[in-house]
Each structure stands twice: as C-alpha cells, then as structure tokens.
mmCIF file of C-alpha atoms and ligand atoms in Angstrom:
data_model
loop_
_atom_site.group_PDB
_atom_site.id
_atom_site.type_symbol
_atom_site.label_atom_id
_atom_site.label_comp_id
_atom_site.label_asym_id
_atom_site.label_seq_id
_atom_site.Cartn_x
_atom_site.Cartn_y
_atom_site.Cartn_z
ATOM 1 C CA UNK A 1 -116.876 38.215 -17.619
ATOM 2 C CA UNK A 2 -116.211 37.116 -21.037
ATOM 3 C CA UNK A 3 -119.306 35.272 -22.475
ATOM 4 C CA UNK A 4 -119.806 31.919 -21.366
ATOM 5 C CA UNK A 5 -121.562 28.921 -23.600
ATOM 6 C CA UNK A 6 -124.832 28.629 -20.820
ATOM 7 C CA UNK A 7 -125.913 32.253 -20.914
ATOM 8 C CA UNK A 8 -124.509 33.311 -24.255
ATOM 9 C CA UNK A 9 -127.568 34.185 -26.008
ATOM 10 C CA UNK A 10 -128.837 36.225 -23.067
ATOM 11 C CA UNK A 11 -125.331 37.827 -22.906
ATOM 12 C CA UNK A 12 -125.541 38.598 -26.578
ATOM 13 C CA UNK A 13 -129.211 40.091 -26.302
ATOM 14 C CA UNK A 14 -128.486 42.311 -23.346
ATOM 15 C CA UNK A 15 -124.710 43.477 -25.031
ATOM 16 C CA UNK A 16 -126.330 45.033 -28.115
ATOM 17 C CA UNK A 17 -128.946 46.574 -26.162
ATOM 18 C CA UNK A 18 -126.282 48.142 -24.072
ATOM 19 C CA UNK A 19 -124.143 49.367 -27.213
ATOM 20 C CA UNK A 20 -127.143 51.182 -28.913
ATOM 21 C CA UNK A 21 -128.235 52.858 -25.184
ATOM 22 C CA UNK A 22 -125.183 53.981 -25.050
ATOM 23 C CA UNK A 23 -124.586 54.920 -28.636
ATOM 24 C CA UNK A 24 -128.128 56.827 -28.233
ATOM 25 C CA UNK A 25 -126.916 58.454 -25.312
ATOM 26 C CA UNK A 26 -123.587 59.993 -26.287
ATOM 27 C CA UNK A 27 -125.063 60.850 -30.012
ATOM 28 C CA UNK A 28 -122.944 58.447 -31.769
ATOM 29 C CA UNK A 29 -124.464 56.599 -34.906
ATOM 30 C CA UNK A 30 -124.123 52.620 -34.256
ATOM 31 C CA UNK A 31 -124.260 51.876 -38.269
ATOM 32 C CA UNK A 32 -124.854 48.534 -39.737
ATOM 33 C CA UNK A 33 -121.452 47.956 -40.317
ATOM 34 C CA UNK A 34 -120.807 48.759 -36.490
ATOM 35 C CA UNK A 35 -123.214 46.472 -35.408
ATOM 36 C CA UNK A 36 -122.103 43.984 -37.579
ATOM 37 C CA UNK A 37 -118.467 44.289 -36.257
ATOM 38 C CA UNK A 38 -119.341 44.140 -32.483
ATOM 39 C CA UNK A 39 -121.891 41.479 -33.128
ATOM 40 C CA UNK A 40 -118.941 39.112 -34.368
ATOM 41 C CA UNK A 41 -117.046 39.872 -31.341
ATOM 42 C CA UNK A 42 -119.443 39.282 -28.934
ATOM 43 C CA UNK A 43 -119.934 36.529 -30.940
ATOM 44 C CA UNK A 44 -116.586 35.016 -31.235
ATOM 45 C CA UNK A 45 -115.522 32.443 -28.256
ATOM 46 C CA UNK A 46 -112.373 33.572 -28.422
ATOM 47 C CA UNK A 47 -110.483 37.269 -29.299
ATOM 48 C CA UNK A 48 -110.960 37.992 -32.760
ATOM 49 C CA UNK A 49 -108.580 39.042 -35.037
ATOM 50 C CA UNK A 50 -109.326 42.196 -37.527
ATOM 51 C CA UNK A 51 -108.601 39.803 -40.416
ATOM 52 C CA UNK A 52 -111.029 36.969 -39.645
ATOM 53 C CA UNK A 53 -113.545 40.394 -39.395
ATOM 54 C CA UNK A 54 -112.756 41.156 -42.676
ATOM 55 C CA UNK A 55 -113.410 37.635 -44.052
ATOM 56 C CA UNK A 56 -116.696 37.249 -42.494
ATOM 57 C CA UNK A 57 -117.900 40.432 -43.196
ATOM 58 C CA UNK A 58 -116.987 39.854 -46.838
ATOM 59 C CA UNK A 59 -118.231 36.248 -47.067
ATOM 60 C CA UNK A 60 -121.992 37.223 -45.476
ATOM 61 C CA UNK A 61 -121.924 40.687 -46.419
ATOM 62 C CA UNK A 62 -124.438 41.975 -48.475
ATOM 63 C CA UNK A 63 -122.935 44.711 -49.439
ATOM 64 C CA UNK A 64 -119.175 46.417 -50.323
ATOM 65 C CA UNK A 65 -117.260 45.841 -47.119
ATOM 66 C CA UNK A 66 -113.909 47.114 -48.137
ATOM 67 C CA UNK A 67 -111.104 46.817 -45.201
ATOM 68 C CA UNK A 68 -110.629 50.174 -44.350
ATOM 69 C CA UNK A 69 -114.267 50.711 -43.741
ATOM 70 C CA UNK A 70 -114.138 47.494 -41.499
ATOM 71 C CA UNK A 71 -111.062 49.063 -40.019
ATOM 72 C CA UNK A 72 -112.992 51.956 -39.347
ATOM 73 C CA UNK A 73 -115.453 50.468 -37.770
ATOM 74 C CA UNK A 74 -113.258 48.387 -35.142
ATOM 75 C CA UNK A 75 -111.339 52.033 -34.450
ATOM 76 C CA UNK A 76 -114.821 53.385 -33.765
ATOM 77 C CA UNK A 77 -115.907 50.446 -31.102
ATOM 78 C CA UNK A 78 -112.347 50.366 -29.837
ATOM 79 C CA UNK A 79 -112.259 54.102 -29.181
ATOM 80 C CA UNK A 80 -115.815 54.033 -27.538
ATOM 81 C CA UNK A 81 -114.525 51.438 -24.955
ATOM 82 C CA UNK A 82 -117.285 48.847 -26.474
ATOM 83 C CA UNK A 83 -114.496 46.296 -27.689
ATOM 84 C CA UNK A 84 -110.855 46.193 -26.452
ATOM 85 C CA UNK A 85 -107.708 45.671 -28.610
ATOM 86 C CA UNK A 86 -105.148 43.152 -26.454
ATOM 87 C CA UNK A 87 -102.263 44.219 -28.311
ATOM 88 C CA UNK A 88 -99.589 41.100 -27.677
ATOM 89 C CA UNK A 89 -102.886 38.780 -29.525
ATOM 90 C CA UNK A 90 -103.616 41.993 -32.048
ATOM 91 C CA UNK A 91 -107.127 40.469 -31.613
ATOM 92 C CA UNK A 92 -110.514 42.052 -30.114
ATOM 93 C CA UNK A 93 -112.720 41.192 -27.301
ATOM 94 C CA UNK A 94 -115.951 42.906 -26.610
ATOM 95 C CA UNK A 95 -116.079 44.932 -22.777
ATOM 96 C CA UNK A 96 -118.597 43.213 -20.566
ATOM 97 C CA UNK A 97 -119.341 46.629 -19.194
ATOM 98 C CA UNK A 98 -120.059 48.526 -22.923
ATOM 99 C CA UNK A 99 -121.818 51.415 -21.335
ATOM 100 C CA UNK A 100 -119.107 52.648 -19.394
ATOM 101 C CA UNK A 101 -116.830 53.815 -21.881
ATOM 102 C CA UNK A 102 -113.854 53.422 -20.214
ATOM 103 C CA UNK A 103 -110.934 53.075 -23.164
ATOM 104 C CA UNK A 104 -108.461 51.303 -20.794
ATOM 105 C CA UNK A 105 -108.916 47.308 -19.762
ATOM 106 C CA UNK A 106 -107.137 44.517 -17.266
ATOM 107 C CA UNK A 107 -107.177 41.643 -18.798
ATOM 108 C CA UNK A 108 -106.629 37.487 -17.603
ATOM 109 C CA UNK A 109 -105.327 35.673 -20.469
ATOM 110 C CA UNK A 110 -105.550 32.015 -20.345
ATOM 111 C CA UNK A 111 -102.120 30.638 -22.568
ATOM 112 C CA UNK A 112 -103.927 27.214 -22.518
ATOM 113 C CA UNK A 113 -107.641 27.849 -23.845
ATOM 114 C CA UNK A 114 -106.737 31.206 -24.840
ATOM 115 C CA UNK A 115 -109.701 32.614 -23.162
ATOM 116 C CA UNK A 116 -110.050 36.269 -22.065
ATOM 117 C CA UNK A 117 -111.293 37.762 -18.849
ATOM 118 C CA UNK A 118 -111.519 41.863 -17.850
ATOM 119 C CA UNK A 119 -111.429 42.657 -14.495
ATOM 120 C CA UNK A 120 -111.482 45.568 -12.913
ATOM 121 C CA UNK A 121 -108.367 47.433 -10.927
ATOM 122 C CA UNK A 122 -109.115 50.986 -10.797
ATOM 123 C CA UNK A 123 -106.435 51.607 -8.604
ATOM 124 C CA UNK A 124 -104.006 50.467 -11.329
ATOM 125 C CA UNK A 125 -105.644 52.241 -13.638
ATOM 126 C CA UNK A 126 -105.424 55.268 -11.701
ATOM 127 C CA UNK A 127 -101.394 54.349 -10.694
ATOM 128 C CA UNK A 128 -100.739 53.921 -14.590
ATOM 129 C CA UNK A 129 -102.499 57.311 -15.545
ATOM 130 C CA UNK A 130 -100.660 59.499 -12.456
ATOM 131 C CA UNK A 131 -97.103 57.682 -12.926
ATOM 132 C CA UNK A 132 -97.858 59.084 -16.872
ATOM 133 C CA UNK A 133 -99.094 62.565 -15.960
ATOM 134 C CA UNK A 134 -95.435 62.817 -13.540
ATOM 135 C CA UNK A 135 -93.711 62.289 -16.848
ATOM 136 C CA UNK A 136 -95.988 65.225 -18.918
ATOM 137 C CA UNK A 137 -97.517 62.086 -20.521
ATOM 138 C CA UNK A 138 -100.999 62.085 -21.641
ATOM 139 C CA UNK A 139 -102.802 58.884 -21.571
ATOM 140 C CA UNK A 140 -105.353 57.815 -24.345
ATOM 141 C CA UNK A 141 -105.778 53.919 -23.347
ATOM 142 C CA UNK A 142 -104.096 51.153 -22.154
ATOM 143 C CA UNK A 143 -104.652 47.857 -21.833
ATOM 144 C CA UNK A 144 -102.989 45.516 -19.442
ATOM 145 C CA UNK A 145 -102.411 41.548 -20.433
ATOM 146 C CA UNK A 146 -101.523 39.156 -17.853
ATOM 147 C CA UNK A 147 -100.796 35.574 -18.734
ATOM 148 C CA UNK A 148 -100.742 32.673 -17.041
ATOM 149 C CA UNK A 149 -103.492 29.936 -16.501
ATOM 150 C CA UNK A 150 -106.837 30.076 -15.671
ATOM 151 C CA UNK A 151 -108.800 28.342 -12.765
ATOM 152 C CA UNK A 152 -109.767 25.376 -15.640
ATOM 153 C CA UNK A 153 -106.827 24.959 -17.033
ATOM 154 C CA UNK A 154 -105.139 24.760 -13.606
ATOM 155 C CA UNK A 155 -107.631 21.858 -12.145
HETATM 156 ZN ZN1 ZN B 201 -113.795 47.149 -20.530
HETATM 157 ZN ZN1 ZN B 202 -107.637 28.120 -19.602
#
C-alpha cells in the first residue's frame, strides 16, 4: 500500500529501516543524499517528480546538490527496486516492499486523486518476462500503469 495519512509516521519509520537493512545486506552504501531522496518520496502524498527533488533538495540542502548527483541518486533507488519510476507520470513512488528488490511494479493509478497503489501479480510478471525471453529479449524492469478510479473516488 501506498502510505496512508493515519499510519504515515509509522510507515515512514519502518521504510527507512527497511532501505538501510537492505542496503547493509547487499553491500550497497545508502549515502546522505540517498536517504535524502527516498525520504522525500516516502514522504510525498503523491508520485514525485525528479524536478520537485531537485528543488527541495536545493532549497533545504546543506550542501552542493547539483542535478546529476540527485539524478544519480534516484537511478540508484530506482535500480535497487526501493522507489519505482511510473513512466506515463515521469514521477516516483517509493515500493512498500523495499527489501525485496524486485525492479519491476503493478501499479493502480487513481486519474481523480492521482494516488498510487502496487500490487502484486507475479504471474504477469512472469507472462511479461517469458513472452520477452520468446523474442531473445532481455528484461531489465517494467512497470505496469493501470488507470481508472479508485474505490474513493468511485463511492
Ligand atoms: Zn515494488
Ligand atoms: Zn481516487
């Protein structure tokens, strides 16, 4: 589930906690800048775009944030499977499920509130990755947006 408004701070707590297991686990280095990055997203209500990143990281920084550094930093978290990119928004939400690295994502995409939720359909993902390897294709991600309305927005 994306984060909800009741249990946000928990949510928030128990997401960076997850990141930096993780990180520790794999041998990856979750730098400031990192943490600062996922921090906004898990943040953020709403999918973030890179350039409202790059405005908040250079209006609270408190040091040189240049944009490719930022840009770096969302590649790294995207790459990980810690944050996904939904391409059709070009905007980031974090993965509810951090610690399972998983670089592809499902996603409900509410046109009305414009909120974001991942599910999980292995058996697509599995379809999506054996249709590719009939063609000689070699999947790196992919990310599948459906949009419609949610259960809110319907009522
Ligand atoms: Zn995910
Ligand atoms: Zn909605």
């Amino acid at each position: 589930m994306y984060c909800t408004h009741t249990d946000h701070a928990h949510d928030h707590r128990s997401m960076m906690t997850r990141v930096e297991l993780a990180c520790a686990e794999r041998g990856l280095r979750f730098t400031d800048l990192r943490r600062r990055v996922f921090e906004l997203i898990v943040d953020s209500q709403k999918p973030v775009k890179a350039y409202d990143l790059l405005e908040h990281v250079r209006r609270h920084g408190t040091g040189p944030a240049a944009p490719p550094t930022v840009y770096r930093a969302l590649d790294f978290l995207v790459t990980h499977g810690f944050v996904h990119k939904l391409e059709a928004l070009n905007a980031f939400v974090p993965c509810p499920h951090p610690d399972a690295g998983h670089g592809a994502g499902q996603f409900l995409i509410c046109e009305r509130c414009h909120s974001v939720v991942e599910f999980d359909a292995d058996v697509l993902a599995d379809r999506i990755v054996l249709q590719a390897q009939a063609q000689g294709f070699a999947v790196r991600r992919h990310v599948v947006e459906v949009y419609g309305l949610c259960a809110a927005c319907r009522s």
